Coordinates of C-alpha atoms and ligand atoms in Angstrom, one line a residue:
M1015 CA 12.1 -1.0 24.6
R1016 CA 8.4 -0.7 24.6
W1017 CA 5.7 -3.3 24.9
C1018 CA 2.1 -3.5 24.7
S1019 CA 0.3 -1.9 27.6
C1020 CA -3.0 -1.1 26.0
Q1021 CA -6.4 -2.0 27.3
S1022 CA -7.9 -2.6 23.9
C1023 CA -5.4 -4.3 21.6
C1024 CA -5.9 -7.8 22.8
P1025 CA -9.6 -8.6 23.4
R1026 CA -10.4 -11.2 26.0
S1027 CA -10.6 -14.6 24.5
P1028 CA -9.8 -18.2 25.3
Y1029 CA -6.2 -17.8 24.1
F1030 CA -4.0 -15.6 22.1
K1031 CA -1.6 -15.8 19.3
A1032 CA 1.2 -13.6 18.2
L1033 CA 2.6 -12.8 14.7
L1034 CA 6.2 -11.8 14.5
L1035 CA 7.4 -10.2 11.3
I1036 CA 11.2 -10.3 11.0
D1037 CA 13.3 -8.2 8.6
L1038 CA 17.0 -8.7 8.4
D1039 CA 18.8 -5.4 9.0
N1040 CA 21.9 -5.4 6.9
F1041 CA 20.9 -8.0 4.4
K1042 CA 20.4 -5.7 1.4
T1043 CA 23.8 -4.1 1.7
L1044 CA 25.5 -7.5 2.2
N1045 CA 23.6 -9.0 -0.7
E1046 CA 24.7 -6.3 -3.0
T1047 CA 28.3 -6.2 -1.9
L1048 CA 28.9 -10.0 -1.6
G1049 CA 26.7 -11.1 -4.6
H1050 CA 23.4 -13.0 -4.7
T1051 CA 24.9 -16.4 -4.3
A1052 CA 26.5 -15.4 -1.0
G1053 CA 23.2 -13.6 -0.1
D1054 CA 21.2 -16.8 -0.7
R1055 CA 23.6 -18.7 1.6
L1056 CA 23.2 -16.0 4.3
L1057 CA 19.4 -16.3 4.1
Q1058 CA 19.7 -20.1 4.4
Q1059 CA 21.8 -19.8 7.5
M1060 CA 19.3 -17.4 9.0
A1061 CA 16.5 -19.7 8.2
V1062 CA 18.2 -22.6 9.9
R1063 CA 18.8 -20.5 12.9
L1064 CA 15.1 -19.4 13.0
T1065 CA 13.6 -22.8 12.6
A1066 CA 16.0 -24.3 15.2
G1067 CA 15.7 -21.5 17.6
A1068 CA 12.0 -20.7 17.5
A1069 CA 9.7 -22.2 20.2
P1070 CA 8.8 -25.9 19.4
D1071 CA 5.1 -25.1 18.6
A1072 CA 6.0 -21.9 16.6
M1073 CA 5.3 -21.8 12.8
V1074 CA 8.2 -20.3 10.8
A1075 CA 7.8 -19.0 7.3
R1076 CA 9.8 -17.0 4.8
F1077 CA 7.9 -14.2 3.4
G1078 CA 10.1 -13.4 0.4
G1079 CA 13.2 -11.3 0.3
D1080 CA 14.8 -11.1 3.7
E1081 CA 11.5 -11.2 5.6
F1082 CA 10.4 -14.0 7.8
A1083 CA 7.3 -14.5 9.9
I1084 CA 6.8 -16.5 13.1
L1085 CA 3.4 -17.5 14.4
L1086 CA 3.3 -18.2 18.1
E1087 CA 0.3 -20.2 19.0
R1088 CA -1.2 -21.0 22.4
I1089 CA 0.6 -18.3 24.3
P1090 CA -0.8 -17.4 27.8
D1091 CA -4.5 -16.7 27.9
E1092 CA -4.2 -13.4 29.8
R1093 CA -3.6 -10.3 27.8
E1094 CA -0.6 -8.8 29.5
Q1095 CA 1.1 -12.2 29.9
A1096 CA 0.5 -12.9 26.3
C1097 CA 2.1 -9.7 25.3
A1098 CA 5.0 -10.3 27.7
H1099 CA 5.5 -13.8 26.3
A1100 CA 5.5 -12.5 22.7
K1101 CA 8.0 -9.8 23.6
H1102 CA 10.3 -12.2 25.3
E1103 CA 10.2 -14.6 22.4
A1104 CA 10.9 -11.7 19.9
E1105 CA 13.9 -10.6 22.0
R1106 CA 15.3 -14.1 22.1
I1107 CA 15.0 -14.4 18.3
S1108 CA 16.5 -10.9 17.9
H1109 CA 19.5 -12.0 20.0
L1110 CA 19.8 -15.2 18.0
L1111 CA 19.9 -13.3 14.7
D1112 CA 22.3 -10.8 16.1
Q1113 CA 25.1 -13.5 16.4
P1114 CA 27.8 -13.3 13.7
V1115 CA 27.5 -15.5 10.7
Q1116 CA 30.5 -17.3 9.2
L1117 CA 30.6 -17.0 5.4
D1118 CA 33.7 -18.0 3.4
G1119 CA 35.9 -17.5 6.5
E1120 CA 34.4 -14.1 7.1
S1121 CA 32.4 -13.1 10.1
L1122 CA 29.3 -11.0 9.2
Q1123 CA 26.6 -9.5 11.4
L1124 CA 23.1 -9.0 10.3
G1125 CA 20.7 -8.4 13.1
A1126 CA 16.9 -8.0 12.7
S1127 CA 14.0 -5.7 13.3
I1128 CA 10.9 -7.4 14.6
G1129 CA 7.3 -6.2 14.6
I1130 CA 4.7 -8.0 16.7
T1131 CA 1.0 -8.1 16.8
V1132 CA -0.9 -10.1 19.4
F1133 CA -4.4 -11.2 18.6
S1134 CA -7.2 -13.4 19.9
D1135 CA -7.6 -16.8 18.4
D1136 CA -10.9 -15.8 16.7
A1137 CA -9.3 -13.2 14.4
R1138 CA -9.9 -14.2 10.9
D1139 CA -8.5 -11.5 8.7
A1140 CA -4.9 -12.7 8.0
G1141 CA -4.2 -9.8 5.7
E1142 CA -5.1 -7.3 8.4
L1143 CA -2.8 -9.1 10.9
L1144 CA 0.1 -9.0 8.5
R1145 CA -0.5 -5.3 7.9
R1146 CA -0.3 -4.7 11.6
A1147 CA 2.8 -6.8 12.1
D1148 CA 4.3 -5.0 9.1
M1149 CA 3.5 -1.6 10.6
A1150 CA 5.1 -2.6 13.8
M1151 CA 8.2 -3.9 12.0
Y1152 CA 8.6 -0.6 10.2
R1153 CA 8.5 1.2 13.5
A1154 CA 11.2 -1.2 14.8
K1155 CA 13.3 -0.3 11.8
A1156 CA 12.7 3.4 12.3
A1157 CA 13.7 3.1 16.0
G1158 CA 17.2 2.2 14.9
R1159 CA 17.2 -1.5 13.9
G1160 CA 17.9 -4.5 16.1
T1161 CA 14.7 -3.6 18.0
V1162 CA 11.4 -5.1 18.7
R1163 CA 8.1 -3.2 18.4
F1164 CA 4.5 -3.9 19.0
F1165 CA 1.8 -2.7 16.7
D1166 CA 0.8 0.7 18.0
P1167 CA -2.1 0.3 20.5
S1168 CA -3.7 3.6 19.4
L1169 CA -3.8 2.3 15.8
Q1170 CA -5.1 -0.9 17.1
A1171 CA -7.7 0.9 19.1
A1172 CA -9.0 2.5 15.9
A1173 CA -8.9 -0.9 14.2
T1174 CA -10.9 -2.4 17.1
A1175 CA -13.5 0.4 16.9
R1176 CA -13.8 -0.4 13.2
L1177 CA -14.3 -4.0 13.9
A1178 CA -17.0 -3.1 16.4
L1179 CA -18.7 -0.9 13.8
E1180 CA -18.5 -3.8 11.3
S1181 CA -20.3 -6.2 13.6
D1182 CA -22.8 -3.4 14.5
L1183 CA -23.5 -2.9 10.8
R1184 CA -24.3 -6.6 10.3
A1185 CA -26.5 -6.5 13.4
G1186 CA -28.2 -3.3 12.2
L1187 CA -29.1 -5.0 8.9
R1188 CA -30.6 -7.9 10.8
D1189 CA -32.4 -5.8 13.3
H1190 CA -33.9 -3.3 10.8
A1191 CA -32.0 -0.3 12.2
F1192 CA -31.9 1.4 8.8
F1193 CA -34.5 3.7 7.3
L1194 CA -34.8 6.2 4.5
H1195 CA -35.1 9.9 4.4
Y1196 CA -36.1 11.8 1.3
Q1197 CA -34.6 15.1 0.1
P1198 CA -36.7 17.2 -2.3
Q1199 CA -35.5 18.1 -5.8
V1200 CA -36.9 21.4 -6.9
E1201 CA -37.6 22.6 -10.4
R1202 CA -37.2 26.1 -11.8
D1203 CA -40.8 26.9 -11.1
G1204 CA -40.4 25.9 -7.4
R1205 CA -42.3 22.6 -7.8
I1206 CA -40.9 19.5 -6.0
A1207 CA -40.8 17.0 -8.8
G1208 CA -38.8 14.4 -7.2
V1209 CA -36.8 13.3 -4.1
E1210 CA -33.6 11.5 -3.4
A1211 CA -33.6 8.6 -1.0
L1212 CA -30.8 8.8 1.6
V1213 CA -30.2 6.0 3.9
R1214 CA -30.0 6.5 7.7
W1215 CA -28.7 4.3 10.4
R1216 CA -29.8 4.6 14.0
H1217 CA -27.0 3.0 16.0
P1218 CA -27.9 1.6 19.4
R1219 CA -25.2 3.5 21.2
R1220 CA -23.8 6.1 18.8
G1221 CA -27.1 7.5 17.6
M1222 CA -27.3 8.5 14.0
V1223 CA -24.3 7.4 12.0
S1224 CA -23.6 9.1 8.7
P1225 CA -23.9 7.1 5.4
A1226 CA -20.6 8.8 4.4
E1227 CA -19.1 6.7 7.2
F1228 CA -20.9 3.4 6.9
I1229 CA -21.5 3.0 3.2
P1230 CA -17.7 2.7 2.4
L1231 CA -17.4 0.3 5.3
A1232 CA -20.4 -1.7 4.0
E1233 CA -18.6 -1.8 0.6
E1234 CA -15.4 -3.1 2.1
I1235 CA -16.9 -5.8 4.2
G1236 CA -19.3 -7.1 1.6
L1237 CA -22.5 -5.7 3.0
A1238 CA -23.1 -3.2 0.1
L1239 CA -25.3 -5.8 -1.6
P1240 CA -27.7 -6.6 1.1
L1241 CA -27.9 -3.0 2.3
G1242 CA -28.3 -1.8 -1.3
H1243 CA -31.1 -4.3 -1.9
W1244 CA -32.8 -3.2 1.3
V1245 CA -32.6 0.4 0.2
L1246 CA -34.1 -0.4 -3.2
D1247 CA -36.8 -2.5 -1.8
C1248 CA -37.8 0.1 0.8
A1249 CA -37.7 2.9 -1.8
C1250 CA -39.9 1.0 -4.2
R1251 CA -42.4 0.3 -1.5
Q1252 CA -42.4 4.0 -0.7
L1253 CA -42.9 4.9 -4.3
A1254 CA -45.8 2.6 -4.6
A1255 CA -47.4 4.1 -1.4
W1256 CA -46.9 7.6 -2.8
S1257 CA -48.6 6.7 -6.0
R1258 CA -51.8 6.1 -4.0
Q1259 CA -51.9 9.7 -2.6
A1260 CA -52.8 12.8 -4.6
E1261 CA -50.1 15.1 -3.2
T1262 CA -47.2 12.6 -3.7
R1263 CA -48.4 10.8 -6.9
H1264 CA -46.2 12.8 -9.2
L1265 CA -43.0 12.2 -7.3
E1266 CA -39.9 10.7 -9.0
L1267 CA -37.7 8.8 -6.6
A1268 CA -33.9 8.8 -7.0
V1269 CA -31.9 6.0 -5.3
N1270 CA -28.1 5.8 -4.9
V1271 CA -26.5 2.7 -6.3
S1272 CA -23.0 1.7 -5.2
A1273 CA -20.3 0.3 -7.4
R1274 CA -20.6 -3.2 -6.0
Q1275 CA -24.3 -3.2 -6.6
L1276 CA -24.2 -2.0 -10.2
H1277 CA -21.5 -4.4 -11.2
H1278 CA -23.1 -7.4 -9.6
P1279 CA -24.4 -9.9 -12.2
A1280 CA -27.8 -10.0 -10.6
F1281 CA -28.2 -6.2 -10.4
V1282 CA -30.8 -5.8 -13.2
A1283 CA -32.9 -8.7 -11.9
Q1284 CA -32.8 -7.3 -8.4
V1285 CA -34.0 -3.9 -9.4
L1286 CA -36.8 -5.4 -11.5
G1287 CA -37.7 -7.7 -8.6
C1288 CA -38.1 -4.8 -6.2
L1289 CA -40.3 -3.0 -8.7
A1290 CA -42.4 -6.0 -9.4
S1291 CA -42.9 -7.0 -5.8
S1292 CA -43.8 -3.4 -4.7
G1293 CA -45.9 -2.5 -7.7
A1294 CA -44.0 0.7 -8.1
D1295 CA -43.9 2.5 -11.5
P1296 CA -40.5 2.0 -13.1
R1297 CA -40.8 5.3 -14.9
K1298 CA -40.7 7.1 -11.5
L1299 CA -37.5 5.4 -10.4
K1300 CA -34.2 7.0 -11.1
L1301 CA -30.9 5.5 -10.2
E1302 CA -28.0 7.7 -9.2
I1303 CA -24.5 6.4 -10.0
T1304 CA -21.3 8.2 -9.2
E1305 CA -18.9 9.1 -11.9
G1306 CA -16.2 6.8 -10.4
T1307 CA -18.5 3.8 -10.4
L1308 CA -19.4 4.3 -14.0
L1309 CA -15.7 4.5 -14.9
D1310 CA -14.9 1.2 -13.2
D1311 CA -16.3 -0.8 -16.1
V1312 CA -18.0 1.3 -18.7
E1313 CA -19.2 -1.6 -20.9
D1314 CA -20.9 -3.3 -18.0
A1315 CA -22.5 -0.1 -16.9
I1316 CA -23.8 0.7 -20.4
E1317 CA -25.3 -2.7 -20.8
K1318 CA -27.1 -2.6 -17.4
I1319 CA -28.3 0.9 -17.8
N1320 CA -29.8 0.1 -21.2
A1321 CA -31.5 -3.1 -19.8
L1322 CA -33.2 -1.1 -17.1
K1323 CA -34.0 1.9 -19.3
A1324 CA -36.0 -0.5 -21.5
H1325 CA -38.3 -0.9 -18.5
G1326 CA -38.7 2.9 -18.1
L1327 CA -36.1 3.7 -15.4
T1328 CA -33.9 6.8 -15.7
F1329 CA -30.3 7.4 -14.7
A1330 CA -28.3 10.2 -13.1
I1331 CA -24.6 10.7 -12.9
D1332 CA -23.9 11.7 -9.3
D1333 CA -21.2 13.9 -7.8
F1334 CA -20.4 15.1 -11.3
G1335 CA -17.1 17.0 -11.5
T1336 CA -15.3 15.0 -8.9
G1337 CA -14.1 12.1 -11.2
Y1338 CA -12.1 12.2 -14.3
S1339 CA -14.7 11.6 -16.9
S1340 CA -13.6 12.0 -20.5
L1341 CA -16.2 13.4 -22.7
A1342 CA -15.7 10.5 -25.1
Y1343 CA -17.1 8.0 -22.7
L1344 CA -19.6 10.4 -21.1
S1345 CA -21.4 10.8 -24.4
R1346 CA -21.6 7.0 -24.7
L1347 CA -23.4 6.6 -21.4
P1348 CA -27.2 6.5 -21.8
L1349 CA -27.9 8.9 -19.0
D1350 CA -30.8 11.3 -18.3
M1351 CA -29.5 13.6 -15.6
L1352 CA -26.2 15.1 -14.4
K1353 CA -25.9 16.2 -10.8
I1354 CA -23.3 18.9 -10.1
D1355 CA -21.3 18.0 -7.0
R1356 CA -22.0 20.2 -4.1
S1357 CA -18.3 21.1 -3.7
F1358 CA -18.8 23.4 -6.8
V1359 CA -21.9 24.9 -5.4
L1360 CA -20.5 25.8 -2.0
D1361 CA -18.5 28.8 -3.1
L1362 CA -20.3 29.5 -6.3
T1363 CA -21.1 33.1 -5.5
T1364 CA -17.8 34.0 -4.0
N1365 CA -15.2 32.0 -6.0
P1366 CA -15.0 32.9 -9.7
N1367 CA -13.4 29.5 -10.5
D1368 CA -16.3 27.6 -9.1
A1369 CA -18.7 29.8 -11.0
V1370 CA -16.9 29.0 -14.2
I1371 CA -16.8 25.3 -13.4
A1372 CA -20.5 25.3 -12.6
R1373 CA -21.3 27.1 -15.8
T1374 CA -19.2 24.7 -17.8
I1375 CA -20.8 21.7 -16.3
I1376 CA -24.3 23.1 -17.1
A1377 CA -23.3 23.7 -20.7
L1378 CA -21.8 20.3 -20.9
G1379 CA -24.9 18.7 -19.6
A1380 CA -27.1 20.7 -22.0
N1381 CA -24.9 19.6 -25.0
L1382 CA -25.2 16.0 -24.0
G1383 CA -28.9 16.4 -23.7
L1384 CA -29.0 15.8 -20.0
K1385 CA -31.1 17.5 -17.3
V1386 CA -28.8 19.3 -14.9
L1387 CA -29.4 19.4 -11.2
A1388 CA -27.2 21.1 -8.6
E1389 CA -26.6 19.5 -5.2
G1390 CA -26.1 21.2 -1.9
V1391 CA -27.8 24.5 -2.7
E1392 CA -28.1 26.3 0.6
T1393 CA -28.7 30.0 -0.4
A1394 CA -31.1 31.8 -2.7
A1395 CA -28.0 33.4 -4.3
Q1396 CA -26.7 30.0 -5.3
R1397 CA -30.0 28.9 -6.6
D1398 CA -30.5 32.1 -8.6
F1399 CA -27.0 31.9 -10.1
L1400 CA -27.6 28.3 -11.2
F1401 CA -31.0 28.9 -12.6
E1402 CA -29.8 32.0 -14.5
N1403 CA -27.1 29.9 -16.0
G1404 CA -29.4 27.2 -17.3
C1405 CA -29.4 24.7 -14.5
Q1406 CA -32.9 23.0 -14.4
A1407 CA -33.3 21.8 -10.8
Y1408 CA -31.6 21.9 -7.4
Q1409 CA -31.5 20.0 -4.2
G1410 CA -30.3 21.4 -0.9
Y1411 CA -31.0 22.8 2.5
L1412 CA -32.5 25.9 0.9
C1413 CA -35.6 23.9 0.2
A1414 CA -35.3 21.1 2.8
R1415 CA -33.0 18.7 4.5
P1416 CA -33.6 15.0 3.9
L1417 CA -37.0 14.3 5.5
A1418 CA -38.9 11.4 7.0
P1419 CA -41.9 10.5 4.9
H1420 CA -44.4 12.2 7.1
A1421 CA -42.4 15.4 7.1
L1422 CA -42.1 15.3 3.3
A1423 CA -45.9 14.8 3.0
R1424 CA -46.4 17.8 5.2
L1425 CA -44.1 19.9 3.1
L1426 CA -45.8 18.8 -0.1
G1427 CA -49.2 19.5 1.3
A1428 CA -48.1 23.0 2.1
T1429 CA -46.6 23.8 -1.4
Ligands
LIG1862 P1 -24.9 12.1 -2.1 O1 -25.6 11.1 -2.9 O2 -24.1 13.2 -2.8 O3 -26.1 12.8 -1.2 C1 -26.2 14.1 -0.9 C2 -25.6 14.4 0.4 O4 -25.6 15.8 0.6 C3 -26.5 13.9 1.6 O5 -25.7 13.5 2.7 C4 -27.3 15.1 1.9 O6 -27.9 15.1 3.2 C5 -26.3 16.2 1.8 N1 -26.9 17.5 1.5 C6 -28.1 17.7 0.8 N2 -28.3 19.0 0.7 C7 -27.2 19.6 1.3 C8 -26.9 21.0 1.5 O7 -27.6 21.9 1.2 N3 -25.7 21.3 2.2 C9 -24.9 20.2 2.6 N4 -23.8 20.6 3.2 N5 -25.2 19.0 2.4 C10 -26.3 18.6 1.8 P2 -25.9 12.1 3.4 O8 -27.3 11.8 3.5 O9 -25.0 12.2 4.6 O10 -25.3 11.1 2.4 C11 -23.9 11.1 2.1 C12 -23.6 10.2 1.0 O11 -23.8 8.8 1.3 C13 -24.4 10.4 -0.3 O12 -24.0 11.4 -1.0 C14 -24.3 9.0 -1.0 O13 -23.1 9.0 -1.7 C15 -24.2 8.1 0.2 N6 -25.5 7.5 0.4 C16 -26.6 7.9 1.1 N7 -27.6 7.0 1.0 C17 -27.2 6.0 0.2 C18 -27.8 4.8 -0.3 O14 -28.9 4.5 0.0 N8 -27.0 4.0 -1.0 C19 -25.7 4.3 -1.4 N9 -25.0 3.5 -2.2 N10 -25.1 5.5 -1.0 C20 -25.8 6.3 -0.2
LIG1863 CA1 -26.8 10.9 -4.7
LIG1864 CA1 -24.1 13.7 -4.8

C-alpha cells in the first residue's frame, strides 16, 4: 500500500481536510444478477455501515450509483500526519465495507476501492478536488480492488504549479507585468502595411511566458476579459501614438480577440470605449478571431462584427484551416481578411499536400472577397510560392519577429 509522501501535494496551512471517494467493488455484478431491488437494499446496508462507521465529524454522502464520498475535516495540521490519518481512516472504512452482507439469508461480499485527496482548508475548487479523488479511486481499482490510493503526487505537483501560475497571472495583471509586441504584416510590394499585437508576460521568476501557455489559462480562470481589455486598451493607445508620427501613421493594427471576449455582452461597448478614450482611428483597428471562436455562436459573432464594422473596424479570421468551417457559414460572416494558419506554411515548399491546401485556401479567400494573409512565413521560398499563388500579404520571421515599439519604429524608418 502506498501513501502520500510528496513534498508538494499538501501545502502548509492551518489545517487539512481529506476527501475519500469510495466505489463498491462488486456492486455492478451483484446488482445485475440479484436484481435492482436487492441492489437497492445492498446500497442501503452499505450506507448505514458508512454513516455509523465513519468518524463522528466526517461528512458522508452518496454520489450516485455505488459511489460514496466522505469528507474528513479537521485532521492533523501537519502534512505527513494528515496524510497518515486519512490513510488510516480509509483503511478502516475499507475493512468495514469488506465484511460480508446478509441479504435474504445469503452472505455477500462487496469490498470497496477508495481514492483519497488531502488538501488545505483554503482550497476552493470542489470540482478539482473531486477529480483528484476520482483519479485516485481509479488507480485503486486498477491496483486490484479493495485498495486505498492517494492522488498521485506528481499529478498533484503539476496541479500545484498550475495554481501558482494562476495566482501569478492575477498578480501580473495587477502589477502591469504585461506588454505588447508587434509583428509586421508585409504586402506583395514589400511595404509593411500593418502589424499584429501579441501580448507578452514577463514573469517575476520564470522570465517570459508564452501567450500560448497563459491565454488558455486566463480563459479558464476568468481572466480573459480583464486581460483582453488591457490588450485592447494598450493597442488603441499605441495606434493613437503611431498616428502622430510620419513613419507609423499608415499602420493598421490587428488585435487578437478570445472567445470569452467576443461573446461577452459588453464586448462592442468595450472596444468602442477603448477607441474613444485613446482617440485611435477605428478604421485602422482590425480584430482577429479564430475560426473556432466564430463557430461557437455564429449569430452572436455576426451581430457584433456588424456593429463594429459600422464604426469602421475590420475583421480577420485567424488560424484558418485548423477549424471545421463550412463554406455555408463562412460566406455569411462579414469578414475582411483570412489568415492561413502557419501549420500549412511550414512545409509548403516540401509537402505537396500543404501546397495544395494553401492554394485552395487562397482561392477560397479570393472567392469570398477576402484579403488573404499567410502566417509563419520564414523563408523567401515560402513567400514566393504564396505570392505567386495569389496570397496578398504575409507575416513571419522572414520579415521580423514580434517587436517592441521602438524596434518596430527603427525597422520602419529603415524601409
Ligand atoms: P497567433 O495569433 O496565431 O499569433 C502568431 C504566433 O506565431 C505568434 O506567437 C508569433 O510570435 C508566431 N510567429 C510569427 N511568425 C512566426 C514564424 O515565422 N515562425 C513561427 N514558428 N512562429 C511565428 P505568440 O506571440 O507566442 O502567440 C501565440 C498565440 O497566442 C497567438 O497565435 C494567439 O492565439 C495568442 N495570443 C497572443 N497575443 C494575444 C492577445 O493579445 N490576445 C489573445 N486573445 N490571444 C493572443
Ligand atoms: Ca492572430
Ligand atoms: Ca494565427
